[in-house]
Amino acid sequence: MQRRPFPCGRVQAPVPTITYEVLQEAPLKLIDTVRYTRKAKRKQICGIDTWTESGFTWRGKGILAFLKSKWSIVYLDDHCLVIRFERSLVTPAGIDALVAQPQMKPSSLDLTKCGLTAKEVAQLTFLPTEKVNRNA
């Protein structure tokens, strides 16, 4: 049996990641996979994002098929994706700012140039990142 040391005696959980993959070109549909850790167990939420005139509509897959959420892209470049999502049955309305490079620090981003107000930026909570997958 191989033993692995954990810093400070605690297991460090992998950070959440989001992957978008093109499922269909017209109308545009993406496979949306969020991976995260809860209570030391790796979990994932999968859904399909369908493009509409006002943005995307996410619909869960499997037992989550009854859930849906509307979201739109606020800003997108090679390094950053900012999305705004509406309130759903299980989540409040909010904003996600995703970075493609793990070494990018929140303080190095001027998110007011990414379509957010100073008040919105001040209300963001930043998670540590390892990797954001960009397959779309």
Coordinates of N, CA and C in Angstrom, one line a residue:
M1 N 0.8 -1.2 0.0 CA 0.0 0.0 0.0 C 0.9 1.2 0.0
Q2 N 0.6 2.1 -0.9 CA 1.4 3.4 -1.0 C 0.8 4.4 -0.1
R3 N 1.6 5.2 0.6 CA 1.1 6.2 1.5 C 1.4 7.6 0.8
R4 N 0.5 8.5 0.9 CA 0.7 9.8 0.3 C 0.5 10.8 1.4
P5 N 1.5 11.7 1.6 CA 1.4 12.7 2.7 C 0.4 13.8 2.2
F6 N -0.3 14.4 3.2 CA -1.2 15.5 2.9 C -0.8 16.7 3.7
P7 N -0.6 17.8 3.1 CA -0.2 19.0 3.8 C -1.1 19.3 5.0
C8 N -0.5 19.6 6.1 CA -1.2 19.9 7.4 C -2.1 18.8 7.8
G9 N -1.9 17.6 7.3 CA -2.8 16.5 7.8 C -4.2 16.5 7.2
R10 N -4.4 17.4 6.2 CA -5.8 17.5 5.6 C -5.7 17.2 4.1
V11 N -6.8 16.6 3.7 CA -6.9 16.3 2.2 C -7.3 17.6 1.5
Q12 N -6.5 17.9 0.5 CA -6.8 19.1 -0.3 C -7.7 18.6 -1.5
A13 N -8.9 19.1 -1.5 CA -9.9 18.7 -2.6 C -9.5 19.4 -3.9
P14 N -9.7 18.7 -5.0 CA -9.5 19.4 -6.3 C -10.6 20.5 -6.4
V15 N -10.2 21.5 -7.1 CA -11.1 22.7 -7.3 C -12.1 22.4 -8.4
P16 N -13.2 23.1 -8.4 CA -14.2 22.9 -9.5 C -13.6 23.2 -10.9
T17 N -14.1 22.4 -11.9 CA -13.7 22.7 -13.2 C -15.0 22.7 -14.1
I18 N -15.0 23.4 -15.2 CA -16.1 23.4 -16.1 C -15.6 23.1 -17.5
T19 N -16.2 22.2 -18.2 CA -15.9 21.8 -19.5 C -17.1 22.1 -20.4
Y20 N -16.8 22.7 -21.6 CA -17.8 22.9 -22.6 C -17.3 22.2 -23.9
E21 N -18.2 21.3 -24.4 CA -17.9 20.6 -25.7 C -19.0 20.8 -26.6
V22 N -18.7 21.1 -27.9 CA -19.7 21.3 -28.9 C -20.4 19.9 -29.2
L23 N -21.7 19.9 -29.1 CA -22.4 18.7 -29.3 C -23.0 18.8 -30.7
Q24 N -23.5 20.0 -31.1 CA -24.1 20.2 -32.4 C -23.9 21.7 -32.8
E25 N -23.7 21.9 -34.1 CA -23.4 23.2 -34.6 C -24.6 24.1 -34.8
A26 N -25.7 23.6 -35.4 CA -26.8 24.4 -35.7 C -28.1 23.6 -35.4
P27 N -28.9 24.1 -34.5 CA -28.6 25.2 -33.6 C -27.5 24.7 -32.6
L28 N -26.7 25.7 -32.1 CA -25.6 25.4 -31.3 C -26.0 24.7 -30.0
K29 N -25.4 23.6 -29.7 CA -25.7 22.9 -28.4 C -24.3 22.5 -27.9
L30 N -24.1 22.7 -26.6 CA -22.9 22.3 -25.9 C -23.2 21.3 -24.8
I31 N -22.2 20.4 -24.6 CA -22.3 19.5 -23.4 C -21.5 20.3 -22.3
D32 N -22.2 20.5 -21.2 CA -21.7 21.3 -20.1 C -21.4 20.4 -18.9
T33 N -20.2 20.3 -18.5 CA -19.9 19.4 -17.3 C -19.1 20.2 -16.3
V34 N -19.7 20.1 -15.1 CA -19.1 20.8 -13.9 C -18.6 19.6 -13.0
R35 N -17.4 19.7 -12.6 CA -16.8 18.7 -11.7 C -16.4 19.4 -10.4
Y36 N -16.7 18.8 -9.3 CA -16.4 19.4 -8.0 C -16.2 18.3 -6.9
T37 N -15.8 18.6 -5.8 CA -15.6 17.7 -4.7 C -16.5 18.1 -3.5
R38 N -17.2 17.2 -3.0 CA -18.0 17.4 -1.8 C -17.9 16.2 -0.8
K39 N -17.5 16.5 0.4 CA -17.3 15.5 1.4 C -16.4 14.4 0.9
A40 N -15.3 14.9 0.4 CA -14.2 14.0 -0.1 C -14.6 13.1 -1.3
K41 N -15.7 13.3 -1.9 CA -16.1 12.5 -3.0 C -16.2 13.4 -4.3
R42 N -15.7 12.9 -5.4 CA -15.7 13.7 -6.6 C -17.1 13.5 -7.3
K43 N -17.7 14.7 -7.6 CA -19.0 14.7 -8.2 C -19.0 15.4 -9.5
Q44 N -20.1 15.2 -10.3 CA -20.2 16.0 -11.5 C -21.7 16.3 -11.8
I45 N -21.9 17.4 -12.5 CA -23.2 17.8 -13.0 C -23.1 18.0 -14.5
C46 N -23.9 17.3 -15.2 CA -23.9 17.4 -16.7 C -25.2 17.9 -17.2
G47 N -25.1 18.7 -18.3 CA -26.3 19.2 -18.9 C -26.0 19.6 -20.3
I48 N -27.0 20.0 -21.0 CA -26.9 20.5 -22.4 C -27.3 21.9 -22.5
D49 N -26.4 22.8 -23.1 CA -26.7 24.2 -23.3 C -27.2 24.4 -24.7
T50 N -28.3 25.0 -24.9 CA -28.9 25.2 -26.2 C -28.9 26.7 -26.5
W51 N -28.4 27.2 -27.6 CA -28.4 28.6 -27.9 C -29.8 29.1 -28.3
T52 N -30.2 30.2 -27.8 CA -31.5 30.8 -28.2 C -31.1 32.3 -28.5
E53 N -32.1 33.1 -28.9 CA -31.9 34.5 -29.3 C -31.3 35.3 -28.1
S54 N -31.7 34.9 -26.9 CA -31.3 35.7 -25.7 C -30.1 35.1 -24.9
G55 N -29.5 34.0 -25.4 CA -28.4 33.4 -24.7 C -28.6 31.9 -24.7
F56 N -28.1 31.2 -23.7 CA -28.2 29.8 -23.6 C -29.2 29.4 -22.6
T57 N -29.8 28.2 -22.8 CA -30.6 27.5 -21.8 C -30.0 26.2 -21.5
W58 N -29.7 26.0 -20.2 CA -29.1 24.8 -19.7 C -30.2 23.9 -19.3
R59 N -30.1 22.6 -19.6 CA -31.0 21.6 -19.1 C -30.2 20.4 -18.6
G60 N -30.5 20.0 -17.4 CA -29.8 18.9 -16.8 C -30.0 17.6 -17.5
K61 N -29.0 16.7 -17.3 CA -29.2 15.3 -17.9 C -29.5 14.3 -16.8
G62 N -30.1 13.2 -17.2 CA -30.4 12.2 -16.2 C -31.4 12.6 -15.2
I63 N -31.1 12.4 -13.9 CA -32.1 12.7 -12.9 C -32.2 14.2 -12.7
L64 N -31.3 15.0 -13.4 CA -31.4 16.5 -13.3 C -32.2 17.0 -14.5
A65 N -32.8 16.2 -15.3 CA -33.5 16.7 -16.5 C -34.6 17.6 -16.3
F66 N -35.2 17.7 -15.1 CA -36.3 18.6 -14.7 C -35.7 20.0 -14.4
L67 N -34.4 20.2 -14.3 CA -33.8 21.5 -14.0 C -33.4 22.2 -15.3
K68 N -33.6 23.5 -15.3 CA -33.1 24.3 -16.4 C -32.7 25.7 -15.8
S69 N -31.8 26.3 -16.6 CA -31.3 27.6 -16.2 C -30.9 28.4 -17.4
K70 N -31.1 29.7 -17.4 CA -30.8 30.5 -18.5 C -29.5 31.3 -18.2
W71 N -28.6 31.4 -19.2 CA -27.4 32.1 -18.9 C -26.9 32.7 -20.2
S72 N -26.0 33.7 -20.1 CA -25.5 34.4 -21.3 C -24.0 34.7 -21.1
I73 N -23.3 34.9 -22.2 CA -21.9 35.3 -22.1 C -21.8 36.8 -22.0
V74 N -21.1 37.2 -21.0 CA -20.9 38.7 -20.8 C -19.6 39.1 -21.5
Y75 N -18.6 38.2 -21.4 CA -17.3 38.5 -22.0 C -16.6 37.2 -22.3
L76 N -15.8 37.2 -23.4 CA -15.1 36.0 -23.8 C -13.8 36.4 -24.5
D77 N -12.7 35.9 -24.1 CA -11.4 36.1 -24.9 C -10.6 34.8 -24.7
D78 N -9.4 34.8 -25.1 CA -8.5 33.6 -25.0 C -8.2 33.2 -23.5
H79 N -8.4 34.1 -22.6 CA -8.0 33.9 -21.2 C -9.1 33.9 -20.2
C80 N -10.3 34.4 -20.6 CA -11.3 34.6 -19.6 C -12.7 34.5 -20.2
L81 N -13.6 33.8 -19.5 CA -15.0 33.7 -19.8 C -15.8 34.2 -18.7
V82 N -16.7 35.2 -18.9 CA -17.6 35.6 -17.8 C -19.0 35.4 -18.3
I83 N -19.7 34.6 -17.4 CA -21.1 34.3 -17.7 C -22.0 34.9 -16.6
R84 N -23.2 35.2 -17.0 CA -24.3 35.7 -16.0 C -25.4 34.7 -16.2
F85 N -25.9 34.2 -15.0 CA -27.0 33.2 -15.1 C -28.1 33.7 -14.2
E86 N -29.4 33.3 -14.6 CA -30.6 33.7 -13.9 C -30.8 32.7 -12.8
R87 N -31.7 33.1 -11.9 CA -32.1 32.3 -10.8 C -32.8 31.1 -11.3
S88 N -32.5 29.9 -10.7 CA -33.2 28.7 -11.1 C -33.9 28.1 -9.8
L89 N -34.4 26.9 -10.0 CA -35.1 26.2 -8.9 C -34.1 25.9 -7.7
V90 N -32.8 25.7 -8.0 CA -31.9 25.4 -7.0 C -30.7 26.3 -6.8
T91 N -30.6 27.3 -7.6 CA -29.5 28.3 -7.5 C -29.9 29.7 -7.6
P92 N -29.3 30.6 -6.9 CA -29.6 32.1 -7.0 C -29.0 32.6 -8.3
A93 N -29.5 33.7 -8.8 CA -28.8 34.4 -9.9 C -27.4 34.7 -9.6
G94 N -26.5 34.7 -10.6 CA -25.1 35.0 -10.3 C -24.2 35.2 -11.5
I95 N -23.0 35.3 -11.2 CA -21.9 35.5 -12.2 C -20.8 34.5 -12.0
D96 N -20.3 33.9 -13.1 CA -19.1 33.1 -13.0 C -18.0 33.7 -13.9
A97 N -16.8 33.9 -13.4 CA -15.7 34.3 -14.1 C -14.7 33.2 -14.1
L98 N -14.4 32.6 -15.3 CA -13.6 31.5 -15.5 C -12.3 31.9 -16.2
V99 N -11.2 31.4 -15.7 CA -9.9 31.7 -16.4 C -9.3 30.4 -16.9
A100 N -8.6 30.6 -18.0 CA -8.0 29.4 -18.7 C -6.6 29.1 -18.2
Q101 N -6.0 30.0 -17.5 CA -4.6 29.7 -17.0 C -4.6 29.7 -15.5
P102 N -4.2 28.6 -14.9 CA -4.3 28.5 -13.4 C -3.4 29.5 -12.7
Q103 N -2.4 30.1 -13.3 CA -1.5 31.0 -12.6 C -2.2 32.4 -12.6
M104 N -3.3 32.7 -13.3 CA -3.9 34.0 -13.3 C -4.5 34.2 -11.9
K105 N -4.3 35.3 -11.3 CA -4.8 35.7 -10.0 C -6.0 36.7 -10.2
P106 N -7.0 36.6 -9.3 CA -8.1 37.5 -9.4 C -7.7 39.0 -9.5
S107 N -6.6 39.3 -8.7 CA -6.2 40.7 -8.7 C -5.6 41.1 -10.0
S108 N -5.2 40.2 -10.9 CA -4.6 40.6 -12.2 C -5.7 40.8 -13.2
L109 N -7.0 40.5 -12.9 CA -8.1 40.7 -13.8 C -8.8 42.0 -13.5
D110 N -9.0 42.8 -14.6 CA -9.9 44.0 -14.4 C -11.2 43.6 -15.0
L111 N -12.1 43.0 -14.1 CA -13.3 42.5 -14.6 C -14.3 43.6 -15.0
T112 N -14.1 44.8 -14.6 CA -14.9 45.9 -15.1 C -14.7 46.1 -16.6
K113 N -13.6 45.6 -17.2 CA -13.4 45.7 -18.6 C -14.1 44.5 -19.3
C114 N -14.6 43.6 -18.5 CA -15.2 42.3 -19.0 C -16.7 42.4 -18.9
G115 N -17.3 43.6 -18.8 CA -18.7 43.8 -18.8 C -19.4 43.8 -17.4
L116 N -18.6 43.8 -16.3 CA -19.2 43.8 -15.0 C -19.0 45.1 -14.3
T117 N -19.9 45.5 -13.5 CA -19.8 46.7 -12.7 C -18.9 46.6 -11.6
A118 N -18.4 47.7 -11.0 CA -17.5 47.6 -9.9 C -18.2 46.9 -8.7
K119 N -19.5 47.2 -8.5 CA -20.2 46.5 -7.4 C -20.3 45.0 -7.6
E120 N -20.5 44.6 -8.9 CA -20.6 43.1 -9.2 C -19.2 42.5 -8.9
V121 N -18.2 43.1 -9.3 CA -16.8 42.6 -9.0 C -16.6 42.5 -7.5
A122 N -17.0 43.5 -6.8 CA -16.7 43.5 -5.3 C -17.5 42.3 -4.6
Q123 N -18.6 41.9 -5.2 CA -19.4 40.8 -4.6 C -19.0 39.4 -5.0
L124 N -18.0 39.3 -5.9 CA -17.6 38.0 -6.4 C -16.8 37.3 -5.3
T125 N -16.9 36.0 -5.3 CA -16.1 35.1 -4.4 C -15.2 34.3 -5.4
F126 N -13.9 34.4 -5.1 CA -12.9 33.7 -6.0 C -12.5 32.3 -5.4
L127 N -12.6 31.3 -6.3 CA -12.1 30.0 -5.9 C -10.7 29.7 -6.5
P128 N -9.9 29.0 -5.8 CA -8.6 28.6 -6.4 C -8.9 27.8 -7.6
T129 N -8.0 27.9 -8.7 CA -8.2 27.1 -9.9 C -7.0 26.3 -10.2
E130 N -7.3 25.2 -10.8 CA -6.2 24.3 -11.3 C -6.2 24.4 -12.8
K131 N -7.4 24.3 -13.4 CA -7.5 24.2 -14.9 C -8.9 24.4 -15.3
V132 N -9.1 25.2 -16.4 CA -10.4 25.3 -17.0 C -10.2 24.7 -18.4
N133 N -11.1 23.8 -18.7 CA -11.0 23.1 -20.0 C -11.8 23.9 -21.0
R134 N -11.2 24.1 -22.2 CA -11.9 24.8 -23.2 C -11.9 24.0 -24.5
N135 N -12.9 23.2 -24.6 CA -13.0 22.3 -25.8 C -14.0 22.8 -26.8
A136 N -14.6 23.9 -26.6 CA -15.6 24.5 -27.5 C -15.1 25.7 -28.2

